[in-house]
Tab-separated table of C-alpha atoms and ligand atoms in Angstrom:
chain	number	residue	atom	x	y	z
A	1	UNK	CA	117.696	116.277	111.852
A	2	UNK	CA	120.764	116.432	110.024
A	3	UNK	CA	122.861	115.779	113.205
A	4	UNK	CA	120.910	113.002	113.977
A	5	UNK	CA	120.765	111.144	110.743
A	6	UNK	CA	124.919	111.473	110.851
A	7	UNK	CA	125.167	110.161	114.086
A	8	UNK	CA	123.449	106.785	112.592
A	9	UNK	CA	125.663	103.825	111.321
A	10	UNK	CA	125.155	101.587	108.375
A	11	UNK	CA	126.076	97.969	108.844
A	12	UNK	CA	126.140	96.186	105.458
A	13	UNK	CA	124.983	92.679	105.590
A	14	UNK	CA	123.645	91.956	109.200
A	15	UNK	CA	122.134	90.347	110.660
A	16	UNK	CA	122.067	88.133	107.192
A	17	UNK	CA	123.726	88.978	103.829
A	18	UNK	CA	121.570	91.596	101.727
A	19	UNK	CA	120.692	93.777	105.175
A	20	UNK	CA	121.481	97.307	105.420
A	21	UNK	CA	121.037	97.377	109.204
A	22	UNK	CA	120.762	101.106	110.677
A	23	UNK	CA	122.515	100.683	113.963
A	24	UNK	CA	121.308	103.176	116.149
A	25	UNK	CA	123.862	102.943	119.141
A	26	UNK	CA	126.423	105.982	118.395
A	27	UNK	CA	123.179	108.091	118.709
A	28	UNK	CA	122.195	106.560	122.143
A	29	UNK	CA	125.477	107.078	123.065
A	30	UNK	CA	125.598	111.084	122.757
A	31	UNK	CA	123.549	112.727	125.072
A	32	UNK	CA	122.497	115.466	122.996
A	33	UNK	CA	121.746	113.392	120.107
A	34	UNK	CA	119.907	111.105	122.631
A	35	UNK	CA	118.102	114.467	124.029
A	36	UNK	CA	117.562	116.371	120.912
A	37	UNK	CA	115.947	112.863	119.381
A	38	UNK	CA	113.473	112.866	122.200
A	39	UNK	CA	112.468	116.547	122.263
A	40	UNK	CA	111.678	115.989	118.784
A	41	UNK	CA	109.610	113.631	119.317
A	42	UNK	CA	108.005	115.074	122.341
A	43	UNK	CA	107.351	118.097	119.999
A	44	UNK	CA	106.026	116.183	117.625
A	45	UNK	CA	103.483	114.340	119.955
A	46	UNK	CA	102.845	117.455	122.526
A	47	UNK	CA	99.364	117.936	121.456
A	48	UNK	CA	97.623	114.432	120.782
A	49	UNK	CA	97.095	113.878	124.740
A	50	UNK	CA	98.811	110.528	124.736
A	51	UNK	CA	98.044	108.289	127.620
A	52	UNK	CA	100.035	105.682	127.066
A	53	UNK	CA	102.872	104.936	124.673
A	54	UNK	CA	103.040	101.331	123.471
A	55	UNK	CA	106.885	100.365	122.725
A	56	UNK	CA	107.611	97.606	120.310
A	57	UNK	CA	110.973	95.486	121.519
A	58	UNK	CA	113.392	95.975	122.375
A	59	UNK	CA	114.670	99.504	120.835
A	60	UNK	CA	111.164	100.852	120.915
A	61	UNK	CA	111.665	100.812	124.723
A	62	UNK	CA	114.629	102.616	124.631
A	63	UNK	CA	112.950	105.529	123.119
A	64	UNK	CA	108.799	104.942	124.157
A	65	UNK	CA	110.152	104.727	127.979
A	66	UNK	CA	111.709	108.221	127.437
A	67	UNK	CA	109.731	109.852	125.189
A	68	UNK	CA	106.320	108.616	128.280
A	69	UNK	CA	109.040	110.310	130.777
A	70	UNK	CA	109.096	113.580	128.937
A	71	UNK	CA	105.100	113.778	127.678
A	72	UNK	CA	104.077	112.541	131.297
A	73	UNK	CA	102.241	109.538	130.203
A	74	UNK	CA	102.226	105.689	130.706
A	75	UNK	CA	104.126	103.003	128.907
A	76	UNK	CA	103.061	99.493	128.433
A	77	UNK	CA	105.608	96.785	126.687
A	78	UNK	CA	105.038	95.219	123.329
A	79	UNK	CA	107.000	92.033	123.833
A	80	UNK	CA	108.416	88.978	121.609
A	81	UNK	CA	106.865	85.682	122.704
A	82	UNK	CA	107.322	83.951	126.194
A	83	UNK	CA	108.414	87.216	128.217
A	84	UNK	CA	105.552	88.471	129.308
A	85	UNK	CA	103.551	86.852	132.730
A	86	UNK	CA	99.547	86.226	132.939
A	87	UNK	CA	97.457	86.419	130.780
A	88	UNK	CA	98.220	87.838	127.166
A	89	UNK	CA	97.215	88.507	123.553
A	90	UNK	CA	99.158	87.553	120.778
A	91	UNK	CA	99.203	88.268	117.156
A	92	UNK	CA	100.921	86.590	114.601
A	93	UNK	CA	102.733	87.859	111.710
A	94	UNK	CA	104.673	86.933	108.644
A	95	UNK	CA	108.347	87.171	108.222
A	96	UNK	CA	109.939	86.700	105.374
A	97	UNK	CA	110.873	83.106	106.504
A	98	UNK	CA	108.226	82.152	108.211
A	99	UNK	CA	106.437	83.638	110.949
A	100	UNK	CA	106.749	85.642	114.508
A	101	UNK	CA	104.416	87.156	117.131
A	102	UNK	CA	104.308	90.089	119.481
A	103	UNK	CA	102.220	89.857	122.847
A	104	UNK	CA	100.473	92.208	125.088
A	105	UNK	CA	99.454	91.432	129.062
A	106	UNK	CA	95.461	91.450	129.370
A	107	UNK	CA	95.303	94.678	131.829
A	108	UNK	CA	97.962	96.456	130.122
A	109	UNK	CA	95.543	99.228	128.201
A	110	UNK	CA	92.392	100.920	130.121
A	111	UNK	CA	88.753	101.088	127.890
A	112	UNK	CA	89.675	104.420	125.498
A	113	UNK	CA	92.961	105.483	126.371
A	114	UNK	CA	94.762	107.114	123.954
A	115	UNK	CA	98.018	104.876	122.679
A	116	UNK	CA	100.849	105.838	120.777
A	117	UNK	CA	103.209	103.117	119.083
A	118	UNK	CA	106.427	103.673	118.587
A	119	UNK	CA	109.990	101.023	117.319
A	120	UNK	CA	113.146	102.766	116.398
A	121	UNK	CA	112.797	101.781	112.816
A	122	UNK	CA	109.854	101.422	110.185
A	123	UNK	CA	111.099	99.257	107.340
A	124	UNK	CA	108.494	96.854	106.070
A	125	UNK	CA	106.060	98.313	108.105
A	126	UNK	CA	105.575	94.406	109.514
A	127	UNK	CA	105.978	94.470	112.977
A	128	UNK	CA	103.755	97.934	113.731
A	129	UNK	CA	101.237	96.668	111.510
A	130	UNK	CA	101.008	93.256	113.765
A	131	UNK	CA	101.420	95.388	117.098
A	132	UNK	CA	98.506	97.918	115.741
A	133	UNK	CA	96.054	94.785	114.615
A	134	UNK	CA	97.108	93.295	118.183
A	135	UNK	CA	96.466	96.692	120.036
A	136	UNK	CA	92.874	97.150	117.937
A	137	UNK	CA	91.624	94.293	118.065
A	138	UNK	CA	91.406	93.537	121.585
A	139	UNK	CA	91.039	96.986	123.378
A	140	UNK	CA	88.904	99.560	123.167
A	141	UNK	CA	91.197	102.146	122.596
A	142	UNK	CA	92.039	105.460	120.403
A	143	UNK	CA	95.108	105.029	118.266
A	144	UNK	CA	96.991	108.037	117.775
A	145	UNK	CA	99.569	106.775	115.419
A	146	UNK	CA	102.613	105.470	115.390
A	147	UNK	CA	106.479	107.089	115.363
A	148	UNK	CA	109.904	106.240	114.400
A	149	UNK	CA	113.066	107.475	114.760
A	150	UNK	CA	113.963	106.190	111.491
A	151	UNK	CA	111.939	105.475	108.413
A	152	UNK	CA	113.617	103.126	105.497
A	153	UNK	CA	111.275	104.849	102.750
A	154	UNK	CA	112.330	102.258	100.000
A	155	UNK	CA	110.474	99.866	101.888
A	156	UNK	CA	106.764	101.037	101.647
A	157	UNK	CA	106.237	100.106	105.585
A	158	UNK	CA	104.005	103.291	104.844
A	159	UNK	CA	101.848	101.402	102.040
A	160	UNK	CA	100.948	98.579	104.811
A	161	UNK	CA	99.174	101.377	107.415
A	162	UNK	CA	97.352	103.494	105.424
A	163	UNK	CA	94.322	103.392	108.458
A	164	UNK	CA	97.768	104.911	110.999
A	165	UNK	CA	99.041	108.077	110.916
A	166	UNK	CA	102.313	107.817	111.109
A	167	UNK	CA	105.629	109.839	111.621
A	168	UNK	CA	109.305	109.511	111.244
A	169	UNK	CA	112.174	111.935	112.671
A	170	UNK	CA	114.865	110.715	109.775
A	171	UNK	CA	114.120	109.160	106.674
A	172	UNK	CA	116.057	107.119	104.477
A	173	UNK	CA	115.698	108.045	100.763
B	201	AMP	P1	109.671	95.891	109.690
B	201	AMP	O1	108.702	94.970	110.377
B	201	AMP	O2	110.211	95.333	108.417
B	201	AMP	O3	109.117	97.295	109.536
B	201	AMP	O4	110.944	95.979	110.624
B	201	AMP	C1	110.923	96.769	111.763
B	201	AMP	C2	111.623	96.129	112.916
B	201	AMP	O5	112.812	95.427	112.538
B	201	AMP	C3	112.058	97.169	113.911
B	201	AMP	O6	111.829	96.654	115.205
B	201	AMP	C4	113.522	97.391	113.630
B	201	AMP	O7	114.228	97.506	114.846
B	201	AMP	C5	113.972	96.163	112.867
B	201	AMP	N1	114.620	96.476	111.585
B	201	AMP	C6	114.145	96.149	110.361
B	201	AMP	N2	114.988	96.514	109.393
B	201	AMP	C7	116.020	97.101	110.019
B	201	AMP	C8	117.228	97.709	109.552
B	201	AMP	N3	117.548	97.784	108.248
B	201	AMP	N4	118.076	98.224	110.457
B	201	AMP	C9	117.773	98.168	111.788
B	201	AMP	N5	116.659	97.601	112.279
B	201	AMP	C10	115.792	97.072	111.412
């Protein structure tokens, strides 16, 4: 995990001053980092008989759309507002200026499949905790957790989804 973890960039101040933002693009662009990220993760998740794994945009569909590739299992799209067609849940959440909301299509999850969400980062712990209340509360589903390439400790996202198990591949101390 070392390898990995080196292969990730700090950008101070961005998007807005204050932001340590963990760009994650010198890993995509190695193919064994890319590779050796995803067998991790496939490793991780070989056993809980995922049937579908529920990406969180956009970066979670970089790595949910080839992590479902490797397990063999479905993926279904976790989407900002206004991008998804038909019919759709939403769920709100708060930011720390005001609000946003994630959406899911109607059809997207069969009665007690077993979903899996995963975003490249877990900071707050926000944004999975509005895509979990959006998955749970309108399917009739088994969660399995959620994952992360990259887990920004400091931030407690953990404290927020104590009802989730969750896991992390690199974490920030
Ligand atoms: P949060 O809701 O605070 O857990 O934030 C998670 C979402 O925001 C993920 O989709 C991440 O891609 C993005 N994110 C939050 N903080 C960072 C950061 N420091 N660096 C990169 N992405 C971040």
């Amino acid at each position: 995990m070392n390898s990995l973890k080196q292969a990730l960039r700090t950008i101070p101040d961005f998007p807005k001053p204050g932001i340590q933002f963990q760009d994650i693009a010198p890993l995509l662009q190695d193919p064994i980092h890319f590779s050796n990220t995803i067998q991790a993760l496939k490793n991780h998740h070989r056993n809980d008989s995922i049937d579908l794994i529920a990406g969180i945009e956009s970066r979670g569909f970089i790595f949910g759309s080839a992590l479902a590739y490797a397990l063999g299992c479905g993926t279904v799209l976790v989407r900002k507002p206004g991008k998804l067609p038909g019919p759709i849940h939403q769920q709100s959440y708060d930011l720390e200026y005001g609000t946003d909301a994630l959406e899911i299509q109607t059809d997207a999850i069969q009665p007690h499949q077993r979903v899996l969400l995963i975003d490249d980062v877990l900071a707050t712990g926000g944004t999975v905790s509005a895509a979990h209340q959006l998955i749970q509360s309108h399917f009739d589903v088994q969660m399995v957790g959620a994952t992360f390439l990259l887990e920004i400790s400091p931030l407690n996202g953990r404290k927020r989804l104590t009802d989730l198990p969750l896991h992390s591949l690199i974490q920030i101390p």
